[in-house]
Amino acid sequence: MADSSDTDAVYHVSTRGGVLFKALMIFATVVLLFALIVLCAYAWNLMTFPYDYDQGEGFELVDTILFSQFRSPYQNTDSYPFYSSNYPPLYHVIAAPFVWIFGESYWYGRLLSLLSALIAAIAIGFAVYREGHHRWIALLSGLAFLSSNTIYHIAPLLRQHIMMVMFETVAIVILVQAYPKRQKCWILIGLLLIIAAGYTKQLAAITAIAVIAWMILRNPRRGILWTLGFTITGGLIFAWMTLATNGEWWRQAIVANVNAFDPFQTFGLAWLWLRLHAFLIIPALLLVLHDIYFERLSLYSIWFIGSVILGAAGSGTWGAGDSYFATAIAAMCILSGIFFSRIIQRIWIFRDNYIKRFFQLARAHIGSPLQALYRIAILLIPILYLSYGISTFKMPTDGAIFGTIADVLGIEANVLDRHYDSATYDVLGYANIGHFVTADDRVAGDFITEQIRQTDAPVMSEEAGFSLVAGRDVITNPTQLRNLWLADLWDGSDLLSMIENREFGLIILRAQFYPTPALEMMGQHYTIDDVIVMNGFEYWLLRPLSSE
Amino acid sequence: MEEKPEQVEESSELRYILTSRFTVSKRQLGIVLLLLGIIGFIGIFALDYIGGGREGGIGPAQHAALILMVVIALFGASLIPLGDSPA
């Protein structure tokens, strides 16, 4: 980003960081390292849990199993087992070999996600170090990414989102240097990684837009040529998938994925994101402003602004949530890290323009406070990381180790009487997850699975995990059926007929995501037999009404 | 495998737009953003009329989009005086 060769002015300001700076940096590092420990403990806790934790994990496992059998998960949902995936395939394809070795299980998908988060954090640290040459800030930047409540949520889940963020982050870190240097091989790798991100989750389109805009801004001719190659490659894969699945890829993953938008969910989540991450958002924005007014817009800046605006807009759609800010959080960590590194390394570029002249005029009147400002700024860096660590703080409040730490720190549970989350679970769209699962949760899952085993009839479950553990067919993907129904693409006659004929021995509901006609039919022909609480969520066990 | 790095003299003159010398200047970016903000602002207002029969006036999402367009237009305008330095 910085190119000192063409500076109009380079301000070198000497400072003595001193003991206070180091002490505060150590304190900030300890707080952020603790967040990493909590994340690893949470990941381990989930890896040992054999059922769904976040709704939808089981269906991603089903996709993985289907790919491991060389079968497509993009299927016609109008006939038995009424199942289709609505996500791109790459995450599941990468996880598929684990099915061959370890069988059907959640842990390897969750491990892959955790590794993706760690790789993204390393890429962030690398980017900050490459630009700012300060190891400690680079370390804190990577840790800050992992400390975010949003990243904490999704990092250990059998969901594809964090792998998309990893592909995006690595791609951006490569392209930011390769494109200006015209390193064709690395540009190609960077763009292929963006395609990989897009075929991991559709949301990567935001990063693709940012990259294309930046490439065209730097040089329209080269930008358009690279974009052409990028679009043709991505388009050919898309066309092949559409043909290979008889159009189901297009219908299930694209057409049915257009959901209703709730602006209040967007506002709530955007405000929450600001509140939790403000201590790093402000430095990131300052660097963006410096880039545009005094240097050149970097890819990081365009990526950040694009992912904030478009990510926030997307977060208001049905089924979306705080995870839609994950890409913006990665960009924020890089930009804030570079900003802090530049302050410590004491090198800034200020090209001559009307803004610089305004500040020079002001300095002429009030004197130069630059030295004093720098001393304050340097001390502010660890304080900001520390404040960020506190702002994003979350931990279990029970158990031998975490319970003791919570007692010592005076942390009280604000979620389920066993977990503290600085974000709380109150904002619409914020994923109500992050708390550890308990032995009782596992017993509850085993109980539900046993109920499935006790019936010979097919079982319809809103989560796939119970059916998978019981060795039964996974029937339906409720959110997908709902999306298809809302898009007027669902022919539910076969499924409705099975419900009406009470062919299902058991129906398990958690959030009632099914299409309304299916729920109404269940209400007419099934009754709630039992309610089981698992992971803080209620699972309704519905059994067929007696025929009289 | 490598092209020449960006050491060639860059230019924002439009006659070079299809060459590898051209780069977008802050002024050009500013003009584009200013126009985008103005057209976007008018377009979002026009949605109410095009949508004929929609009730309730400007909703919260439209409000946010209008504010965004104003910010984009002002930001664009502030870039125009920065001249030919690369964006």
XYZ file of C-alpha atoms in Angstrom:
635
model
C 0.000 0.000 0.000
C 2.670 2.474 0.954
C 5.142 3.489 -1.648
C 7.669 5.780 -0.055
C 9.406 6.449 -3.360
C 6.731 8.840 -4.539
C 6.015 10.652 -1.344
C 5.534 14.334 -1.144
C 6.120 14.243 2.539
C 7.134 11.500 4.888
C 6.690 12.280 8.527
C 9.126 10.588 10.832
C 8.182 11.088 14.388
C 10.367 9.664 17.097
C 8.788 8.127 20.111
C 9.706 6.067 23.105
C 7.146 3.295 23.331
C 8.478 2.380 26.700
C 7.433 0.020 29.374
C 3.813 1.143 29.524
C 3.300 0.335 25.828
C 4.775 -3.143 26.250
C 2.791 -3.823 29.403
C -0.443 -2.831 27.680
C 0.463 -4.896 24.610
C 1.059 -7.939 26.827
C -2.278 -7.361 28.534
C -4.080 -7.076 25.174
C -2.324 -10.215 23.925
C -3.385 -12.184 27.009
C -7.034 -11.126 26.580
C -7.064 -12.060 22.874
C -5.196 -15.329 23.525
C -7.829 -16.192 26.116
C -10.462 -15.678 23.417
C -8.544 -18.160 21.244
C -8.479 -20.682 24.110
C -12.258 -20.314 24.549
C -12.716 -20.799 20.799
C -10.587 -23.968 20.802
C -12.454 -25.323 23.844
C -15.784 -24.564 22.138
C -14.582 -26.283 18.955
C -13.471 -29.368 20.894
C -16.780 -29.390 22.760
C -18.718 -29.397 19.481
C -16.463 -31.949 17.791
C -17.403 -34.497 20.446
C -21.137 -33.829 19.956
C -22.793 -36.200 17.455
C -25.900 -34.146 16.586
C -26.792 -30.805 15.036
C -25.722 -27.813 17.068
C -26.534 -25.086 14.551
C -29.662 -25.860 12.543
C -28.594 -27.034 9.102
C -25.293 -28.698 10.023
C -26.799 -32.138 9.493
C -27.939 -31.252 5.987
C -24.413 -30.155 5.124
C -23.241 -33.548 6.368
C -25.837 -35.178 4.114
C -24.403 -33.222 1.161
C -20.926 -34.429 2.114
C -22.106 -38.035 2.317
C -23.823 -37.768 -1.085
C -20.660 -36.389 -2.678
C -18.624 -39.179 -1.069
C -20.962 -41.584 -2.912
C -20.500 -39.573 -6.135
C -24.170 -38.539 -5.996
C -25.503 -35.041 -6.480
C -27.216 -33.273 -3.563
C -29.122 -31.071 -6.020
C -32.208 -33.196 -6.401
C -35.856 -32.912 -7.313
C -37.602 -32.118 -4.029
C -41.041 -33.025 -5.294
C -40.492 -36.743 -4.754
C -39.179 -38.932 -1.907
C -36.967 -38.191 0.034
C -37.874 -34.548 -0.779
C -34.273 -33.499 -0.172
C -32.002 -31.054 -1.898
C -29.050 -28.885 -0.951
C -29.161 -25.135 -1.561
C -25.431 -24.533 -1.120
C -22.524 -24.715 -3.563
C -20.496 -27.911 -3.386
C -16.845 -27.169 -2.620
C -16.883 -27.409 1.189
C -18.718 -30.728 1.019
C -16.470 -32.060 -1.740
C -13.381 -31.230 0.374
C -14.931 -33.024 3.365
C -16.095 -36.042 1.324
C -12.847 -38.098 1.634
C -13.304 -38.034 5.422
C -16.536 -40.001 4.964
C -14.583 -42.767 3.232
C -12.116 -42.956 6.145
C -14.170 -42.138 9.235
C -17.754 -42.771 8.171
C -20.643 -40.376 8.774
C -19.696 -37.915 11.483
C -19.806 -34.227 12.323
C -16.327 -33.791 13.773
C -14.264 -33.589 10.601
C -16.512 -30.937 9.064
C -16.230 -28.912 12.246
C -12.453 -29.427 12.277
C -12.204 -28.277 8.637
C -14.090 -25.114 9.557
C -11.835 -24.429 12.528
C -8.746 -24.939 10.361
C -10.230 -22.540 7.793
C -10.644 -19.894 10.497
C -7.046 -20.406 11.642
C -5.735 -20.155 8.060
C -7.723 -16.940 7.550
C -6.250 -15.545 10.776
C -2.735 -16.462 9.621
C -3.388 -14.795 6.258
C -4.545 -11.656 8.078
C -1.421 -11.650 10.253
C 0.762 -12.207 7.187
C -0.899 -9.326 5.313
C -0.428 -6.972 8.242
C 3.200 -8.003 8.704
C 3.970 -7.628 4.994
C 2.595 -4.080 4.960
C 3.597 -2.929 8.408
C 6.625 -5.035 9.418
C 5.495 -5.301 13.023
C 5.187 -8.880 14.287
C 3.250 -8.108 17.439
C 0.579 -6.081 15.663
C 0.373 -8.806 13.005
C -0.231 -11.367 15.758
C -2.890 -9.215 17.409
C -4.624 -8.656 14.062
C -4.966 -12.402 13.517
C -6.108 -12.961 17.100
C -8.618 -10.103 16.812
C -10.235 -11.906 13.870
C -10.656 -15.081 15.921
C -11.918 -13.104 18.917
C -14.898 -11.625 17.059
C -18.219 -12.999 18.335
C -19.265 -13.704 14.752
C -16.143 -15.650 13.865
C -16.363 -17.507 17.173
C -19.869 -18.622 16.220
C -19.153 -20.021 12.818
C -15.546 -21.202 13.160
C -16.329 -24.620 14.683
C -19.557 -25.405 12.800
C -20.105 -27.930 10.066
C -21.111 -25.010 7.840
C -19.356 -23.712 4.767
C -19.291 -19.987 5.607
C -15.878 -19.734 7.297
C -14.196 -21.715 4.515
C -15.558 -19.141 2.059
C -14.057 -16.359 4.212
C -10.738 -18.213 4.255
C -10.638 -18.523 0.445
C -11.612 -14.859 0.101
C -8.983 -13.634 2.557
C -6.136 -15.640 1.029
C -7.193 -14.507 -2.457
C -7.237 -10.849 -1.450
C -3.846 -11.085 0.284
C -2.391 -12.572 -2.913
C -4.064 -10.199 -5.372
C -3.228 -7.009 -3.490
C 0.414 -7.495 -4.461
C 0.237 -9.682 -7.536
C -1.985 -7.402 -9.634
C 0.114 -4.213 -9.385
C 3.266 -6.288 -9.952
C 1.591 -8.030 -12.898
C 2.491 -11.482 -11.625
C 0.239 -13.485 -13.933
C 0.630 -16.773 -12.126
C -0.303 -15.298 -8.748
C -3.172 -13.258 -10.224
C -4.503 -16.493 -11.687
C -4.208 -18.257 -8.325
C -5.913 -15.335 -6.559
C -8.840 -15.287 -8.989
C -9.191 -19.076 -8.856
C -9.398 -18.807 -5.071
C -12.260 -16.332 -5.462
C -14.021 -18.804 -7.737
C -13.357 -21.439 -5.044
C -14.909 -19.084 -2.474
C -17.949 -18.613 -4.724
C -18.407 -22.362 -5.103
C -18.139 -22.668 -1.333
C -20.872 -20.088 -0.684
C -22.670 -17.699 -3.025
C -21.971 -14.712 -0.753
C -18.405 -14.567 -2.111
C -19.920 -12.611 -5.016
C -19.337 -9.520 -2.834
C -15.596 -10.122 -2.770
C -15.596 -10.840 -6.504
C -17.292 -7.474 -7.140
C -14.713 -5.676 -4.955
C -11.801 -7.337 -6.760
C -13.182 -6.575 -10.228
C -13.858 -2.937 -9.287
C -10.315 -2.547 -7.938
C -8.672 -4.198 -10.961
C -10.613 -1.961 -13.363
C -9.775 1.099 -11.261
C -6.055 0.316 -11.461
C -6.148 -0.363 -15.187
C -9.406 -0.880 -17.086
C -7.842 -2.821 -19.961
C -6.132 -5.425 -17.802
C -9.037 -5.437 -15.367
C -11.579 -6.215 -18.073
C -9.383 -8.920 -19.619
C -8.856 -10.663 -16.278
C -12.556 -10.273 -15.460
C -13.437 -11.854 -18.782
C -11.288 -14.910 -18.034
C -12.638 -15.044 -14.483
C -16.261 -14.866 -15.642
C -15.809 -17.446 -18.392
C -14.150 -19.918 -15.999
C -16.782 -19.439 -13.299
C -19.560 -19.514 -15.895
C -18.362 -22.763 -17.495
C -18.333 -24.490 -14.101
C -21.812 -23.124 -13.489
C -23.116 -24.329 -16.847
C -21.585 -27.781 -16.355
C -23.206 -28.114 -12.921
C -26.576 -26.999 -14.263
C -26.416 -29.550 -17.085
C -25.061 -32.350 -14.884
C -27.928 -31.931 -12.395
C -30.740 -31.576 -14.941
C -31.135 -27.947 -13.952
C -31.535 -28.684 -10.235
C -28.331 -26.743 -9.353
C -29.886 -23.651 -10.926
C -33.295 -24.236 -9.356
C -32.204 -25.263 -5.851
C -29.070 -23.191 -5.241
C -29.837 -20.028 -7.179
C -33.540 -19.437 -7.933
C -34.798 -20.747 -4.594
C -32.183 -18.785 -2.666
C -33.847 -15.395 -3.099
C -35.360 -14.646 0.291
C -37.469 -11.884 1.800
C -35.650 -8.832 3.163
C -36.269 -7.353 6.609
C -34.594 -3.937 6.971
C -34.924 -4.041 10.750
C -32.831 -7.215 10.864
C -30.174 -5.411 8.828
C -30.225 -2.368 11.107
C -30.086 -4.509 14.251
C -27.198 -6.621 13.015
C -25.302 -3.627 11.608
C -25.629 -1.792 14.916
C -24.504 -4.888 16.802
C -21.504 -5.260 14.481
C -20.583 -1.616 15.071
C -21.012 -1.919 18.819
C -18.860 -5.037 19.130
C -16.103 -4.078 16.690
C -15.989 -0.261 16.889
C -12.499 -0.213 18.415
C -11.075 -1.685 15.205
C -13.641 -0.356 12.725
C -12.584 3.255 13.414
C -8.851 2.680 12.718
C -9.791 0.665 9.632
C -11.940 3.537 8.346
C -9.181 6.042 9.056
C -6.822 4.027 6.878
C -9.444 3.878 4.111
C -9.773 7.676 4.259
C -6.003 8.100 4.224
C -5.757 5.747 1.244
C -8.290 7.584 -0.856
C -7.271 11.160 -0.023
C -3.498 10.866 0.312
C -2.416 7.631 -1.408
C -4.223 5.103 -3.590
C -7.257 3.002 -2.802
C -5.958 -0.407 -1.835
C -7.833 -3.612 -2.517
C -8.212 -3.989 1.247
C -10.105 -0.683 1.415
C -12.486 -1.490 -1.429
C -12.999 -4.996 -0.036
C -13.805 -3.569 3.385
C -16.291 -0.950 2.175
C -17.923 -3.364 -0.279
C -18.278 -6.162 2.252
C -19.702 -3.812 4.888
C -22.363 -2.293 2.621
C -23.336 -5.404 0.666
C -22.828 -7.764 3.617
C -25.081 -5.597 5.771
C -27.726 -5.472 3.038
C -27.604 -9.260 2.693
C -27.776 -9.819 6.434
C -31.400 -8.675 6.455
C -32.607 -11.519 4.245
C -34.466 -14.452 5.769
C -32.035 -17.098 6.991
C -29.089 -14.677 7.031
C -27.436 -13.419 10.196
C -24.364 -11.950 11.807
C -22.156 -14.290 9.775
C -22.746 -11.985 6.793
C -20.300 -9.578 8.451
C -17.500 -12.168 8.680
C -15.803 -10.984 5.474
C -15.937 -7.360 6.648
C -14.369 -8.455 9.939
C -11.424 -10.038 8.103
C -10.912 -6.819 6.101
C -11.284 -4.738 9.252
C -8.558 -6.727 11.043
C -6.138 -6.262 8.131
C -6.777 -2.529 7.728
C -6.645 -1.725 11.450
C -3.459 -3.786 11.788
C -1.792 -1.906 8.942
C -2.968 1.407 10.410
C -1.457 0.593 13.811
C 1.760 -0.719 12.251
C 2.195 2.506 10.320
C 1.766 4.517 13.497
C 4.407 2.460 15.263
C 6.760 2.458 12.265
C 6.211 6.226 12.008
C 5.897 6.418 8.241
C 3.003 8.094 6.502
C 2.565 9.431 3.002
C 0.633 12.662 2.504
C 0.362 13.796 -1.101
C -0.118 17.514 -1.588
C -3.794 18.432 -1.938
C -6.428 20.758 -0.514
C -6.909 18.662 2.613
C -3.200 18.667 3.412
C -3.044 22.402 2.829
C -5.973 22.874 5.201
C -4.170 20.971 7.951
C -0.945 22.881 7.261
C -2.883 26.106 7.675
C -4.341 24.855 10.942
C -0.877 23.835 12.159
C 0.423 27.293 11.379
C -2.160 28.712 13.768
C -2.190 26.145 16.581
C 1.357 24.816 16.333
C 2.408 21.245 15.611
C 0.935 18.769 18.059
C 2.223 15.843 15.996
C 4.773 14.583 18.522
C 2.292 14.600 21.386
C -0.396 13.030 19.195
C 1.945 10.243 18.223
C 2.815 9.408 21.808
C -0.876 9.200 22.651
C -1.625 7.209 19.494
C 1.032 4.624 20.262
C -0.354 4.052 23.722
C -3.845 3.918 22.272
C -2.986 0.910 20.085
C -2.843 -1.726 22.839
C -5.708 0.012 24.628
C -7.844 -0.334 21.489
C -6.979 -4.028 21.131
C -7.668 -4.506 24.815
C -11.010 -2.704 24.547
C -11.845 -4.779 21.480
C -11.015 -7.955 23.420
C -13.361 -6.877 26.220
C -16.046 -5.748 23.775
C -16.083 -9.157 22.055
C -15.687 -11.146 25.257
C -17.537 -14.430 25.648
C -16.906 -17.520 27.738
C -18.632 -20.376 29.533
C -19.358 -19.549 33.144
C -19.505 -23.082 34.496
C -17.144 -26.047 34.648
C -14.010 -26.552 36.719
C -11.729 -24.206 34.775
C -14.020 -21.667 33.113
C -16.309 -21.532 36.148
C -13.375 -20.626 38.368
C -12.101 -18.010 35.910
C -15.599 -16.535 35.604
C -15.856 -16.340 39.401
C -12.465 -14.642 39.683
C -13.327 -12.160 36.934
C -16.837 -11.622 38.252
C -18.398 -12.725 34.935
C -22.028 -13.772 35.229
C -23.921 -15.861 32.707
C -26.344 -13.977 30.499
C -27.255 -16.943 28.298
C -28.831 -20.228 29.442
C -27.323 -19.805 32.930
C -24.017 -21.194 31.674
C -22.532 -18.778 29.145
C -21.609 -15.105 28.856
C -21.763 -13.392 25.471
C -21.085 -9.655 25.195
C -23.429 -9.565 22.196
C -26.270 -11.205 24.150
C -28.762 -13.321 22.222
C -31.297 -10.515 21.852
C -30.643 -9.076 18.378
C -32.855 -10.361 15.553
C -30.736 -12.516 13.241
C -27.865 -12.970 15.697
C -27.136 -16.700 15.857
C -28.138 -17.964 19.289
C -25.135 -20.222 19.557
C -21.736 -20.169 21.219
C -22.655 -21.875 24.475
C -21.079 -25.264 25.122
C -23.135 -28.428 24.851
C -23.544 -30.496 28.010
C -23.916 -34.166 28.883
C -27.662 -33.507 29.233
C -27.775 -32.271 25.641
C -26.202 -35.494 24.463
C -28.666 -37.538 26.524
C -31.498 -35.524 24.949
C -30.129 -36.241 21.462
C -29.781 -39.943 22.251
C -33.373 -39.994 23.519
C -34.722 -38.475 20.299
C -32.641 -40.918 18.250
C -34.042 -43.805 20.276
C -37.578 -42.629 19.491
C -36.700 -42.863 15.792
C -35.331 -46.378 16.218
C -38.516 -47.495 17.947
C -40.664 -46.862 14.895
C -40.479 -48.826 11.670
C -42.216 -46.078 9.720
C -40.294 -43.278 7.972
C -39.326 -40.318 10.146
C -39.343 -36.688 9.080
C -36.976 -34.498 11.051
C -36.192 -30.811 10.856
C -32.582 -31.715 11.641
C -30.761 -34.499 9.862
C -28.475 -35.597 12.709
C -31.005 -37.792 14.517
C -31.905 -39.691 11.353
C -28.242 -40.127 10.409
C -27.290 -41.526 13.834
C -30.343 -43.802 13.776
C -29.321 -45.069 10.338
C -32.523 -43.849 8.652
C -33.241 -41.936 5.460
C -32.909 -38.174 5.776
C -36.277 -36.971 4.571
C -36.789 -33.335 3.533
C -34.681 -30.212 3.933
C -37.227 -27.860 5.560
C -35.699 -24.481 4.743
C -35.196 -25.510 1.146
C -38.816 -26.646 0.808
C -39.898 -23.365 2.364
C -37.784 -21.349 -0.075
C -39.132 -23.305 -3.040
C -42.689 -22.871 -1.786
C -42.230 -19.109 -1.425
C -40.732 -18.956 -4.912
C -43.743 -20.898 -6.240
C -41.436 -23.742 -7.292
C -42.663 -26.413 -4.899
C -44.986 -29.242 -5.789
C -45.621 -30.693 -2.353
C -48.435 -33.060 -3.299
C -46.445 -36.266 -2.588
C -45.150 -35.008 0.761
C -48.532 -33.619 1.804
C -50.134 -36.898 0.863
C -47.666 -38.818 3.085
C -48.420 -36.490 5.990
C -52.167 -36.755 5.395
C -51.945 -40.551 5.284
C -49.933 -40.451 8.514
C -47.146 -42.470 6.917
C -44.499 -40.864 9.097
C -44.120 -42.642 12.422
C -42.560 -39.546 13.942
C -42.084 -35.918 12.951
C -39.424 -33.869 14.760
C -39.768 -30.097 14.671
C -37.449 -27.462 16.042
C -38.158 -24.134 14.352
C -41.108 -25.039 12.087
C -39.268 -23.979 8.941
C -41.455 -26.153 6.709
C -43.816 -24.600 4.123
C -47.056 -23.474 5.722
C -49.200 -26.090 3.877
C -46.983 -28.849 5.316
C -47.229 -27.406 8.833
C -50.999 -27.097 8.518
C -51.243 -30.688 7.369
C -49.120 -31.804 10.326
C -51.450 -29.887 12.647
C -54.432 -31.804 11.278
C -52.926 -35.282 11.392
C -50.267 -35.258 14.096
C -50.124 -34.303 17.745
C -47.297 -33.203 20.023
C -46.282 -36.236 22.040
C -43.205 -34.887 23.783
C -41.005 -31.784 23.981
C -37.277 -32.349 24.465
C -34.814 -29.560 25.209
C -31.390 -29.891 23.581
C -28.741 -27.129 23.359
C -31.310 -24.680 24.699
C -33.757 -25.370 21.864
C -37.105 -27.168 22.101
C -37.650 -30.210 19.891
C -41.259 -31.244 19.380
C -41.901 -34.914 18.782
C -45.124 -35.314 16.778
C -46.896 -38.616 16.439
C -49.820 -39.506 14.131
C -53.291 -39.033 15.541
C -55.230 -42.228 16.052
C -57.517 -42.906 13.086
C -60.942 -42.536 14.779
C 5.346 -15.446 -16.826
C 5.400 -11.914 -15.421
C 4.284 -8.807 -17.239
C 6.182 -5.593 -16.707
C 5.394 -4.310 -13.214
C 3.608 -0.992 -12.776
C 6.756 1.023 -13.294
C 5.559 2.303 -16.635
C 4.407 5.882 -16.384
C 0.704 5.849 -15.643
C -1.674 8.302 -17.191
C -5.285 9.246 -16.619
C -5.730 10.833 -20.031
C -8.740 9.265 -21.668
C -6.899 8.722 -24.962
C -4.904 6.029 -23.138
C -7.975 4.314 -21.699
C -7.482 1.115 -23.668
C -3.766 0.859 -22.956
C -1.930 -0.618 -20.007
C -0.761 2.926 -19.122
C -4.177 4.156 -18.139
C -5.309 4.347 -14.552
C -8.407 5.989 -13.155
C -7.690 9.301 -11.438
C -9.259 10.584 -8.257
C -11.072 13.264 -10.264
C -12.556 10.675 -12.662
C -13.564 8.410 -9.786
C -15.079 11.414 -8.029
C -17.178 12.351 -11.063
C -18.404 8.772 -11.456
C -19.356 8.521 -7.770
C -21.039 11.927 -7.800
C -23.159 10.923 -10.796
C -23.874 7.514 -9.259
C -25.028 9.169 -6.042
C -27.284 11.675 -7.819
C -28.795 9.136 -10.243
C -29.197 6.603 -7.434
C -30.919 9.189 -5.240
C -33.363 10.140 -7.984
C -33.892 6.489 -8.895
C -34.761 5.478 -5.341
C -37.293 8.313 -5.132
C -38.658 7.304 -8.529
C -39.253 3.753 -7.275
C -42.318 5.021 -5.432
C -43.847 6.351 -8.627
C -42.828 3.431 -10.846
C -44.179 1.007 -8.279
C -47.599 2.725 -8.711
C -50.036 1.935 -5.955
C -47.454 1.117 -3.294
C -48.499 2.632 -0.052
C -46.709 3.844 3.040
C -44.238 6.306 1.482
C -40.509 5.884 1.916
C -39.696 2.845 4.034
C -36.681 2.283 6.284
C -34.700 0.430 3.605
C -35.317 3.283 1.141
C -34.273 5.790 3.800
C -30.994 3.949 4.315
C -30.410 3.703 0.566
C -31.092 7.435 0.116
C -28.598 8.297 2.862
C -26.057 5.989 1.226
C -26.537 7.746 -2.117
C -26.024 11.154 -0.498
C -22.829 9.908 1.159
C -21.576 8.487 -2.155
C -22.344 11.769 -3.967
C -20.613 13.902 -1.305
C -17.645 11.555 -1.195
C -17.405 11.721 -4.989
C -17.577 15.510 -4.932
C -14.748 15.673 -2.385
C -12.512 13.629 -4.718
C -12.924 15.878 -7.756
C -10.485 18.586 -6.540
C -7.797 15.921 -5.990
C -7.053 16.014 -9.699
C -5.085 13.502 -11.713
C -3.424 11.517 -8.941
C -4.315 7.836 -9.250
C -7.444 6.739 -7.384
